[in-house]
Every structure is written in C-alpha cells, then in structure tokens.
mmCIF file of C-alpha atoms in Angstrom:
data_model
loop_
_atom_site.group_PDB
_atom_site.id
_atom_site.type_symbol
_atom_site.label_atom_id
_atom_site.label_comp_id
_atom_site.label_asym_id
_atom_site.label_seq_id
_atom_site.Cartn_x
_atom_site.Cartn_y
_atom_site.Cartn_z
ATOM 1 C CA UNK S 1 -29.154 -12.678 3.412
ATOM 2 C CA UNK S 2 -33.313 -11.486 2.190
ATOM 3 C CA UNK S 3 -36.111 -13.889 2.003
ATOM 4 C CA UNK S 4 -38.700 -12.598 0.701
ATOM 5 C CA UNK S 5 -42.467 -14.486 1.243
ATOM 6 C CA UNK S 6 -46.799 -14.018 0.288
ATOM 7 C CA UNK S 7 -48.135 -12.035 -1.531
ATOM 8 C CA UNK S 8 -44.774 -9.479 -1.510
ATOM 9 C CA UNK S 9 -45.573 -7.471 0.803
ATOM 10 C CA UNK S 10 -43.332 -9.702 3.797
ATOM 11 C CA UNK S 11 -39.725 -10.190 4.145
ATOM 12 C CA UNK S 12 -37.783 -12.118 6.561
ATOM 13 C CA UNK S 13 -34.370 -10.625 6.915
ATOM 14 C CA UNK S 14 -31.610 -13.410 8.595
ATOM 15 C CA UNK S 15 -28.241 -12.529 9.825
ATOM 16 C CA UNK S 16 -26.533 -15.524 9.150
ATOM 17 C CA UNK S 17 -21.809 -16.521 8.885
ATOM 18 C CA UNK S 18 -22.815 -19.435 6.943
ATOM 19 C CA UNK S 19 -22.688 -20.107 3.768
ATOM 20 C CA UNK S 20 -25.926 -18.366 1.810
ATOM 21 C CA UNK S 21 -27.114 -20.827 0.026
ATOM 22 C CA UNK S 22 -26.994 -23.558 2.577
ATOM 23 C CA UNK S 23 -28.801 -20.880 4.903
ATOM 24 C CA UNK S 24 -31.608 -20.013 2.881
ATOM 25 C CA UNK S 25 -32.740 -24.174 1.679
ATOM 26 C CA UNK S 26 -32.700 -24.219 6.040
ATOM 27 C CA UNK S 27 -34.587 -21.545 6.625
ATOM 28 C CA UNK S 28 -36.965 -22.308 3.109
ATOM 29 C CA UNK S 29 -37.543 -25.168 4.554
ATOM 30 C CA UNK S 30 -38.127 -24.147 7.762
ATOM 31 C CA UNK S 31 -41.299 -21.888 6.701
ATOM 32 C CA UNK S 32 -42.743 -24.778 4.711
ATOM 33 C CA UNK S 33 -42.552 -26.999 8.034
ATOM 34 C CA UNK S 34 -44.494 -24.379 9.519
ATOM 35 C CA UNK S 35 -46.914 -22.960 7.236
ATOM 36 C CA UNK S 36 -46.984 -25.665 3.699
ATOM 37 C CA UNK S 37 -49.122 -22.433 2.082
ATOM 38 C CA UNK S 38 -46.669 -19.996 2.375
ATOM 39 C CA UNK S 39 -44.462 -19.368 -0.640
ATOM 40 C CA UNK S 40 -40.897 -18.430 -0.289
ATOM 41 C CA UNK S 41 -40.052 -16.766 -3.260
ATOM 42 C CA UNK S 42 -36.930 -14.148 -4.259
ATOM 43 C CA UNK S 43 -34.159 -15.282 -2.322
ATOM 44 C CA UNK S 44 -31.126 -12.167 -1.648
ATOM 45 C CA UNK S 45 -27.753 -11.424 -0.705
ATOM 46 C CA UNK S 46 -27.820 -8.110 0.715
ATOM 47 C CA UNK S 47 -25.462 -7.345 -1.386
ATOM 48 C CA UNK S 48 -27.961 -7.972 -4.312
ATOM 49 C CA UNK S 49 -30.590 -6.007 -2.466
ATOM 50 C CA UNK S 50 -28.278 -3.091 -2.190
ATOM 51 C CA UNK S 51 -27.491 -3.181 -5.588
ATOM 52 C CA UNK S 52 -30.796 -2.709 -6.810
ATOM 53 C CA UNK S 53 -31.910 -0.019 -4.449
ATOM 54 C CA UNK S 54 -28.754 1.995 -5.705
ATOM 55 C CA UNK S 55 -28.324 1.479 -8.970
ATOM 56 C CA UNK S 56 -29.913 4.287 -10.327
ATOM 57 C CA UNK S 57 -27.796 6.374 -8.379
ATOM 58 C CA UNK S 58 -24.127 4.124 -9.424
ATOM 59 C CA UNK S 59 -25.548 5.171 -12.668
ATOM 60 C CA UNK S 60 -26.485 9.172 -12.306
ATOM 61 C CA UNK S 61 -22.430 9.678 -10.597
ATOM 62 C CA UNK S 62 -21.317 7.262 -13.967
ATOM 63 C CA UNK S 63 -23.372 8.883 -16.197
ATOM 64 C CA UNK S 64 -21.986 12.279 -14.315
ATOM 65 C CA UNK S 65 -18.393 11.144 -14.444
ATOM 66 C CA UNK S 66 -18.050 10.563 -18.038
ATOM 67 C CA UNK S 67 -19.297 13.599 -18.777
ATOM 68 C CA UNK S 68 -16.791 15.761 -16.299
ATOM 69 C CA UNK S 69 -14.178 13.437 -18.035
ATOM 70 C CA UNK S 70 -15.649 14.027 -21.939
ATOM 71 C CA UNK S 71 -15.365 17.834 -20.825
ATOM 72 C CA UNK S 72 -12.065 17.851 -18.936
ATOM 73 C CA UNK S 73 -10.631 16.170 -22.334
ATOM 74 C CA UNK S 74 -12.385 18.665 -24.559
ATOM 75 C CA UNK S 75 -10.963 21.757 -22.717
ATOM 76 C CA UNK S 76 -7.714 20.562 -22.534
ATOM 77 C CA UNK S 77 -7.953 19.822 -26.746
ATOM 78 C CA UNK S 78 -9.307 22.979 -26.764
ATOM 79 C CA UNK S 79 -6.475 24.761 -24.308
ATOM 80 C CA UNK S 80 -4.059 23.316 -26.458
ATOM 81 C CA UNK S 81 -5.222 24.086 -29.932
ATOM 82 C CA UNK S 82 -5.277 28.200 -28.691
ATOM 83 C CA UNK S 83 -1.660 27.918 -27.256
ATOM 84 C CA UNK S 84 -0.250 25.828 -30.068
ATOM 85 C CA UNK S 85 -1.863 28.305 -32.392
ATOM 86 C CA UNK S 86 -1.209 31.647 -30.486
ATOM 87 C CA UNK S 87 2.377 30.716 -29.871
ATOM 88 C CA UNK S 88 3.081 29.577 -33.691
ATOM 89 C CA UNK S 89 1.333 32.449 -34.351
ATOM 90 C CA UNK S 90 4.437 34.106 -33.254
ATOM 91 C CA UNK S 91 7.297 32.174 -35.218
ATOM 92 C CA UNK S 92 8.668 35.419 -36.897
ATOM 93 C CA UNK S 93 8.886 36.894 -33.340
ATOM 94 C CA UNK S 94 10.609 34.146 -32.478
ATOM 95 C CA UNK S 95 12.895 34.036 -35.416
ATOM 96 C CA UNK S 96 13.994 37.931 -34.984
ATOM 97 C CA UNK S 97 14.904 37.685 -31.175
ATOM 98 C CA UNK S 98 16.621 34.371 -32.649
ATOM 99 C CA UNK S 99 18.329 36.237 -35.553
ATOM 100 C CA UNK S 100 19.236 39.094 -33.043
ATOM 101 C CA UNK S 101 21.323 36.666 -30.779
ATOM 102 C CA UNK S 102 18.601 35.754 -28.241
ATOM 103 C CA UNK S 103 19.129 32.743 -26.509
ATOM 104 C CA UNK S 104 17.168 29.007 -26.539
ATOM 105 C CA UNK S 105 16.296 28.590 -22.819
ATOM 106 C CA UNK S 106 16.163 32.402 -23.334
ATOM 107 C CA UNK S 107 13.290 32.405 -26.206
ATOM 108 C CA UNK S 108 11.864 29.448 -24.667
ATOM 109 C CA UNK S 109 11.524 30.910 -21.064
ATOM 110 C CA UNK S 110 9.766 34.071 -22.772
ATOM 111 C CA UNK S 111 7.006 31.793 -24.691
ATOM 112 C CA UNK S 112 6.066 29.511 -21.620
ATOM 113 C CA UNK S 113 6.279 32.289 -19.268
ATOM 114 C CA UNK S 114 3.492 33.677 -21.807
ATOM 115 C CA UNK S 115 1.355 30.273 -22.142
ATOM 116 C CA UNK S 116 1.871 29.665 -18.183
ATOM 117 C CA UNK S 117 0.348 33.330 -17.343
ATOM 118 C CA UNK S 118 -2.913 33.034 -19.943
ATOM 119 C CA UNK S 119 -3.530 29.289 -18.545
ATOM 120 C CA UNK S 120 -2.661 30.418 -14.910
ATOM 121 C CA UNK S 121 -5.942 33.339 -15.605
ATOM 122 C CA UNK S 122 -7.658 30.690 -17.018
ATOM 123 C CA UNK S 123 -7.727 27.876 -14.516
ATOM 124 C CA UNK S 124 -8.333 30.760 -11.470
ATOM 125 C CA UNK S 125 -11.545 32.101 -13.211
ATOM 126 C CA UNK S 126 -12.592 28.216 -14.100
ATOM 127 C CA UNK S 127 -11.565 27.855 -10.194
ATOM 128 C CA UNK S 128 -13.775 30.996 -9.077
ATOM 129 C CA UNK S 129 -16.606 29.827 -11.214
ATOM 130 C CA UNK S 130 -16.416 26.331 -9.759
ATOM 131 C CA UNK S 131 -16.880 26.980 -6.152
ATOM 132 C CA UNK S 132 -19.597 30.176 -7.201
ATOM 133 C CA UNK S 133 -21.744 26.891 -8.953
ATOM 134 C CA UNK S 134 -20.814 24.372 -6.196
ATOM 135 C CA UNK S 135 -24.048 25.832 -4.118
ATOM 136 C CA UNK S 136 -26.211 23.435 -7.018
ATOM 137 C CA UNK S 137 -24.699 20.289 -6.748
ATOM 138 C CA UNK S 138 -24.441 20.279 -2.712
ATOM 139 C CA UNK S 139 -27.426 17.969 -2.916
ATOM 140 C CA UNK S 140 -26.268 15.220 -5.247
ATOM 141 C CA UNK S 141 -23.023 14.568 -3.814
ATOM 142 C CA UNK S 142 -22.196 12.194 -1.569
ATOM 143 C CA UNK S 143 -19.907 11.580 0.598
ATOM 144 C CA UNK S 144 -17.514 14.318 -1.451
ATOM 145 C CA UNK S 145 -17.510 17.454 -0.347
ATOM 146 C CA UNK S 146 -18.216 20.219 -2.823
ATOM 147 C CA UNK S 147 -15.329 22.049 -2.236
ATOM 148 C CA UNK S 148 -13.019 18.566 -3.161
ATOM 149 C CA UNK S 149 -9.716 20.011 -3.001
ATOM 150 C CA UNK S 150 -8.193 17.292 -4.382
ATOM 151 C CA UNK S 151 -10.669 17.368 -7.572
ATOM 152 C CA UNK S 152 -9.937 20.750 -8.038
ATOM 153 C CA UNK S 153 -6.470 20.562 -7.626
ATOM 154 C CA UNK S 154 -6.401 17.994 -9.945
ATOM 155 C CA UNK S 155 -7.731 19.277 -13.128
ATOM 156 C CA UNK S 156 -5.872 22.229 -12.284
ATOM 157 C CA UNK S 157 -2.765 20.589 -12.550
ATOM 158 C CA UNK S 158 -4.662 18.412 -15.112
ATOM 159 C CA UNK S 159 -4.578 21.641 -17.744
ATOM 160 C CA UNK S 160 -1.873 23.643 -16.642
ATOM 161 C CA UNK S 161 0.786 20.655 -17.864
ATOM 162 C CA UNK S 162 -1.936 20.775 -20.935
ATOM 163 C CA UNK S 163 -1.027 24.297 -21.440
ATOM 164 C CA UNK S 164 2.938 24.128 -20.296
ATOM 165 C CA UNK S 165 2.921 21.714 -22.990
ATOM 166 C CA UNK S 166 1.042 23.244 -25.597
ATOM 167 C CA UNK S 167 3.260 26.622 -25.141
ATOM 168 C CA UNK S 168 6.866 24.176 -25.296
ATOM 169 C CA UNK S 169 6.000 22.105 -28.064
ATOM 170 C CA UNK S 170 5.803 25.243 -31.190
ATOM 171 C CA UNK S 171 8.368 26.941 -28.829
ATOM 172 C CA UNK S 172 10.584 24.419 -28.743
ATOM 173 C CA UNK S 173 10.064 23.866 -33.157
ATOM 174 C CA UNK S 174 10.336 27.641 -33.455
ATOM 175 C CA UNK S 175 13.889 28.009 -31.871
ATOM 176 C CA UNK S 176 15.262 25.234 -33.347
ATOM 177 C CA UNK S 177 14.734 26.439 -36.960
ATOM 178 C CA UNK S 178 17.285 28.910 -39.146
ATOM 179 C CA UNK S 179 16.410 32.379 -38.289
ATOM 180 C CA UNK S 180 16.199 33.446 -41.964
ATOM 181 C CA UNK S 181 13.882 30.902 -42.713
ATOM 182 C CA UNK S 182 11.253 31.972 -39.896
ATOM 183 C CA UNK S 183 12.113 35.568 -40.504
ATOM 184 C CA UNK S 184 10.650 34.543 -43.628
ATOM 185 C CA UNK S 185 7.564 32.490 -42.331
ATOM 186 C CA UNK S 186 3.820 34.367 -43.075
#
C-alpha cells in the first residue's frame, strides 16, 4: 500500500498482509499522532500505483493489437476476394474439364493446389518481410520475442485457411453445375 503525504514530495510504502483499508486508517492515525500538521493524502494500493504507471503502455499495446487484428481481417478479406475471383474466372475451364470426363475430386484438387500454391508463396514472402522488419519493433516489445513463432505460425495458418476456403468454395460450386451451363458461362 502506498501513502503519499506532505506536499506530494514524500511517500510512505507499507507492506501488509492485512486488509489494506484497515491498515491505511491505522497508519493515518499514527502519522497524525506524530505530527498533527502533516497531511496524509492519496492513499492507494500498489496495484493502483502500478496500474496508473503502465496505463500509457497498456493503451499503446491495446491500440497496436486492434490495428494488427484489423490488418489481419483486411488481409483475409482481400485474400479471399482475390482467390475466389480467380477461381470463378476458371468456371469455363472447369466446365470443359467436367465435359471431357474429369472427376469432381480431381478438379477440386487441381483448383485447391493452385490456390494454396499462390497463398503459400504469399505467406513465405510475408514471413520474410515480417522477419526483416522486426528490427524496427524490438524496442516496443515486452516479454515477446520479435520473431515470436506462435504469432507468425498463427497468422500464417489463418491466411492459409482463408486461402483454402476461398479456393474450395467456388471450385465446389463450379464442379456441381452442369458442364454445358459452365461452357455457356461468360
């Protein structure tokens, strides 16, 4: 528990195992008995003192976390849009393959392999860029390594999962339509 007294220049810090309000009142009485002119103000627990001292850093970390979450969301939406559009542009090709007797599974694997290959290249380039730029963030990190493997793996898996879903859903839709209808699609 921290006790501020005087003109704000001095502090008395007491460690206690008892209830902080009861101890604070006893200490206040003892100080006033020793010097009745001595003001006792701003009685706070150490948790409150620490919370005030780390509040600006906590705000910055929360803000950066929110921005990084928004960036991941925007990246996932953009990735989904690009891959889904690329797969939907292949509807005619898929129709031709289906008309020539290709199996649904083979067509799906072909489209998934292409989408995941592109996403894998993107993730590798992104990881390379992230590892190169972490030197700029070293001073802002606390108890987190700049090359935190859990964060890098988590983001990579999220983006690869989005790429898989973005490839699979339009490809599945395209393999279920009639090949003649897909051939007429423009």
